[in-house]
Tab-separated table of C-alpha atoms in Angstrom:
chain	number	residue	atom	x	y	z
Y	1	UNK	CA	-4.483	15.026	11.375
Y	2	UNK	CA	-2.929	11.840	9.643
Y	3	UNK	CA	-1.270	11.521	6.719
Y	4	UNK	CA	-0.101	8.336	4.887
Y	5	UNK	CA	0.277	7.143	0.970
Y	6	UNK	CA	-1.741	4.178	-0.974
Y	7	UNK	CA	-2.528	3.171	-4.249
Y	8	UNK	CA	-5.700	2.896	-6.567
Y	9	UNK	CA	-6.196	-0.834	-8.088
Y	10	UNK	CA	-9.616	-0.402	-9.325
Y	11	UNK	CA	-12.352	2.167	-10.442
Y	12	UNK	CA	-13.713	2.157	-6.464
Y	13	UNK	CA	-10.897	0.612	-4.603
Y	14	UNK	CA	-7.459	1.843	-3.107
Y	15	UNK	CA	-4.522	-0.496	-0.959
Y	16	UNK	CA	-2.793	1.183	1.704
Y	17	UNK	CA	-0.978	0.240	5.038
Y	18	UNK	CA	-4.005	-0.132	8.057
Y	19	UNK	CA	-2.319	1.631	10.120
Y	20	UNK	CA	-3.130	4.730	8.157
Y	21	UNK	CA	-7.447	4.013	8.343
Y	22	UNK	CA	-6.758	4.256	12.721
Y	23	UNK	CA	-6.290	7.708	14.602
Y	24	UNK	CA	-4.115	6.882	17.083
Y	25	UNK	CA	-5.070	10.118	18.545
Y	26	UNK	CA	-8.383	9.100	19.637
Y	27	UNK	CA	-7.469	5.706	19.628
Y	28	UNK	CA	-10.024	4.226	17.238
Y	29	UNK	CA	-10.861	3.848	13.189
Y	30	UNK	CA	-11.653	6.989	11.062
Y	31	UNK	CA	-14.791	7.474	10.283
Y	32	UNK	CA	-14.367	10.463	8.319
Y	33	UNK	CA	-11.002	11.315	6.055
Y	34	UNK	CA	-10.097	13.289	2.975
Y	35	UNK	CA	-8.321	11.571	0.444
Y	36	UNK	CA	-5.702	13.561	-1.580
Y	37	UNK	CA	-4.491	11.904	-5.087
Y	38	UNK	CA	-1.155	12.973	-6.573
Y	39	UNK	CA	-0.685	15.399	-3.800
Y	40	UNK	CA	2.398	17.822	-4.350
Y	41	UNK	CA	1.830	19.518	-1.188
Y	42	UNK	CA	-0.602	20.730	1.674
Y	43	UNK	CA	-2.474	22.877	-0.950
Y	44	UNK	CA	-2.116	21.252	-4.433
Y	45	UNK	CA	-3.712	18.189	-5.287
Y	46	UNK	CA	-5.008	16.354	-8.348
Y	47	UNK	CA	-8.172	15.288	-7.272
Y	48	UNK	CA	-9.789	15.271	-4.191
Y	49	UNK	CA	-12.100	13.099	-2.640
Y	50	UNK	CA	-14.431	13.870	0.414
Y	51	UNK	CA	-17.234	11.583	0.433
Y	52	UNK	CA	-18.489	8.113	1.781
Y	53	UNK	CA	-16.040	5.547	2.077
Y	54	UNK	CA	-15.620	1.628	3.715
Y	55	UNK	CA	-12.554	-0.017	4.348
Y	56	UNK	CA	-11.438	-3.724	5.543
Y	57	UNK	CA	-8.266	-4.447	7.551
Y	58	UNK	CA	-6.878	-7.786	7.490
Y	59	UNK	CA	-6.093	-11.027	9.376
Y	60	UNK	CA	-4.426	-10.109	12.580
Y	61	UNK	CA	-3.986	-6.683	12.114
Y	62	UNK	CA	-5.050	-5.159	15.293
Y	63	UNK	CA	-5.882	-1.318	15.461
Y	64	UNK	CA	-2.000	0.289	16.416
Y	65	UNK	CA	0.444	-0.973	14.599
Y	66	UNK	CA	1.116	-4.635	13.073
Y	67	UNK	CA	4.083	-4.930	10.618
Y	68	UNK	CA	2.888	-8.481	9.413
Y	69	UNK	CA	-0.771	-7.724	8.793
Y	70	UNK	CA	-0.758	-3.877	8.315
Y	71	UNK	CA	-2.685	-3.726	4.752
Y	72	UNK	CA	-6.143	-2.223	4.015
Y	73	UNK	CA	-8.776	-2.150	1.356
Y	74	UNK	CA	-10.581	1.503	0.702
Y	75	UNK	CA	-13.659	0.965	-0.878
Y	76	UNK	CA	-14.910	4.213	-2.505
Y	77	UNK	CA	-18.717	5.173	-3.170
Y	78	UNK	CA	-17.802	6.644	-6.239
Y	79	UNK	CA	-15.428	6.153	-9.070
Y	80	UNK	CA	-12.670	7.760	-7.967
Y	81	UNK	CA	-10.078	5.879	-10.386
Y	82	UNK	CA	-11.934	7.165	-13.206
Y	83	UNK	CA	-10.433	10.274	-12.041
Y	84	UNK	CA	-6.771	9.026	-11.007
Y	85	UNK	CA	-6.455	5.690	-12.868
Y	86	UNK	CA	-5.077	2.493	-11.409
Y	87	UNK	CA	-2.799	-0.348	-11.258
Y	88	UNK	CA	-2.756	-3.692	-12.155
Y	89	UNK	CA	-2.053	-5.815	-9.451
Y	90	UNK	CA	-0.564	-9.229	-8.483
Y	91	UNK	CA	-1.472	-11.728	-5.639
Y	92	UNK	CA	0.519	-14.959	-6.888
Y	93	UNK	CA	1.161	-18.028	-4.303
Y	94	UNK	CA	4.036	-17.972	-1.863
Y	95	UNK	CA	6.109	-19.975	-4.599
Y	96	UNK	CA	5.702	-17.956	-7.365
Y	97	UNK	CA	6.334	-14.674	-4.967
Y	98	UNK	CA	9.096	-16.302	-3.741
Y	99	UNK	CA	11.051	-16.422	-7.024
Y	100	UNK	CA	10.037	-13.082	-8.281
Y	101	UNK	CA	10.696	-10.785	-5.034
Y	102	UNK	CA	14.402	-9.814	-5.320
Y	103	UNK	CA	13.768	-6.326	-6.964
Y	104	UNK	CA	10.942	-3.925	-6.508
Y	105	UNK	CA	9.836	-0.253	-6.907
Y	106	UNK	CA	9.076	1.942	-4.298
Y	107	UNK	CA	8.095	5.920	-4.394
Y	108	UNK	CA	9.564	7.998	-1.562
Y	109	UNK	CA	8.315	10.788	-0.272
Y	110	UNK	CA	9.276	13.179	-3.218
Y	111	UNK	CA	7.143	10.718	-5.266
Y	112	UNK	CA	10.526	9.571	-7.467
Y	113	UNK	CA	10.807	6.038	-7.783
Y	114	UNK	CA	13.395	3.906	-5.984
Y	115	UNK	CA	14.968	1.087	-6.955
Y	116	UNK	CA	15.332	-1.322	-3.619
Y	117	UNK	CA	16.859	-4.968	-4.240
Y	118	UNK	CA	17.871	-8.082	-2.645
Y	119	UNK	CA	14.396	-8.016	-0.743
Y	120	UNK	CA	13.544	-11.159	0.732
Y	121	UNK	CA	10.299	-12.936	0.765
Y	122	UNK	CA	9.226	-14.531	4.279
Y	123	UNK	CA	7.309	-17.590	3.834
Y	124	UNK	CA	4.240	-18.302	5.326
Y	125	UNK	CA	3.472	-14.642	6.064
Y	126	UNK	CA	2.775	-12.684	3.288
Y	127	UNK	CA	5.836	-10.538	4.510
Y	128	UNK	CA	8.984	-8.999	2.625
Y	129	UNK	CA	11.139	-7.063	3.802
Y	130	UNK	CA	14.583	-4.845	2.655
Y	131	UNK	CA	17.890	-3.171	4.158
Y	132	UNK	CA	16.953	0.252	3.883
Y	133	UNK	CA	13.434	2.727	4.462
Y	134	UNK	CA	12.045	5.539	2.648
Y	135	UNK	CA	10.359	8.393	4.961
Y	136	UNK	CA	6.982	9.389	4.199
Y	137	UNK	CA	6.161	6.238	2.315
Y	138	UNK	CA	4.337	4.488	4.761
Y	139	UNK	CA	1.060	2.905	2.636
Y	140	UNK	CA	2.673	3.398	-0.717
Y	141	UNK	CA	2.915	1.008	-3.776
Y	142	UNK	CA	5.452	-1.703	-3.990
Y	143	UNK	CA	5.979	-3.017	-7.517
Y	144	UNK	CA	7.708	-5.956	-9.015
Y	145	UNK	CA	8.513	-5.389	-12.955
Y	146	UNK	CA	8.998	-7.926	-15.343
Y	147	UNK	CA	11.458	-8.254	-18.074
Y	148	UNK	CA	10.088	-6.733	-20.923
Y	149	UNK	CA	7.020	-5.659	-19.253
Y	150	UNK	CA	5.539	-1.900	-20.495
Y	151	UNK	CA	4.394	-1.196	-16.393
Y	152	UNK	CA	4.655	-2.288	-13.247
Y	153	UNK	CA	2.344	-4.620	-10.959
Y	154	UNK	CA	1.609	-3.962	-7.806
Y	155	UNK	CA	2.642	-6.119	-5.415
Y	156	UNK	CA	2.990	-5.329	-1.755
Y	157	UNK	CA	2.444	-2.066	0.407
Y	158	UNK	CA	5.149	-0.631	2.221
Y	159	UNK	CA	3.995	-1.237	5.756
Y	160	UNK	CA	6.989	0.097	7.992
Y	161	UNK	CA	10.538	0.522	8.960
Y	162	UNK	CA	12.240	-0.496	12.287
Y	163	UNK	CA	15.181	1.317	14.002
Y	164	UNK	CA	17.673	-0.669	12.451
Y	165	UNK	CA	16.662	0.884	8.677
Y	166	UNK	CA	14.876	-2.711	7.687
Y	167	UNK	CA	12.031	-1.401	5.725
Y	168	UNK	CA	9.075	-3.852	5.525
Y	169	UNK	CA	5.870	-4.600	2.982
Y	170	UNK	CA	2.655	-6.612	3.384
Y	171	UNK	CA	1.966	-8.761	0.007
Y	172	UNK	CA	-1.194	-8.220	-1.696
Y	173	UNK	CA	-2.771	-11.651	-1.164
Y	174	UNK	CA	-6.304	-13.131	-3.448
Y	175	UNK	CA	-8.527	-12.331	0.126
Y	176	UNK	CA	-7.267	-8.502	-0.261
Y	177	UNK	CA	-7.933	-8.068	-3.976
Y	178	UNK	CA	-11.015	-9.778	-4.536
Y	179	UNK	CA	-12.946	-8.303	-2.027
């Protein structure tokens, strides 16, 4: 059993890290998984979905574990955010990413937001990354939100955390979000 967080941004389509669409038990993809949305623990969900399901992994990403490339695309056979909602979502150019990355949202594993700043942007890779992790988080939103915006935008997933407490996130990039 696996568990791991991501994030509706469509009626049919959810972002999460790739690392969480392998079983590292048996050392392969799933083929099979039950997705539980605004989980509160092992037994309460909001919705629950069980059926057919196709995902993509990205670039490099190789079936393990890949900090730089570690995003996914879920694509569901049903609606499924007609049930949960979504997110808007943002995949600007490095530039534009560049400037705005200094401050983002991030839900821990209690599912309270998190305010993480001075995050840096790394050029050229589609990579940010922070001084500090959240446990449990692995797959979960990262938002940027604008001055005088009424929600966030989804921006990145939170990929991974190395021993030294850098926490790390994949950028949503125009290949990911308009497949």
């Amino acid at each position: 059993s696996r568990g791991g967080t991501g994030t509706m941004i469509g009626r049919y389509g959810l972002i999460t890290a790739a690392h969480n669409l392998y079983c590292h038990q048996h050392g392969k993809p799933l083929k099979y998984c039950n997705f539980y949305f605004g989980a509160v623990s092992a037994n309460s969900c909001w919705y629950q979905y069980s059926g057919k399901f196709s995902y993509t992994v990205y670039e490099s990403f190789q079936n393990g574990y890949d900090s730089r490339n570690d995003i996914g695309y879920v694509i569901f056979d049903s609606p499924v955010g007609n049930e949960t909602g979504w997110f808007a979502w943002e995949a600007g150019d490095d530039y534009t990413v560049d400037m705005e990355v200094n401050h983002v949202l991030i839900y821990d594993s209690r599912r309270h937001l998190q305010s993480v700043t001075d995050v840096q942007y790394v050029l050229d890779s589609a990579q940010i990354y922070w001084n500090g992790w959240i446990s449990g988080a692995e797959g979960g939103p990262v938002y940027i939100w604008d001055e005088g915006a009424e929600f966030p935008v989804l921006m990145a997933v939170y990929t991974s955390h190395d021993s030294n407490g850098k926490g790390y996130g994949r950028r949503l990039t125009t290949q990911v979000v308009n497949d």
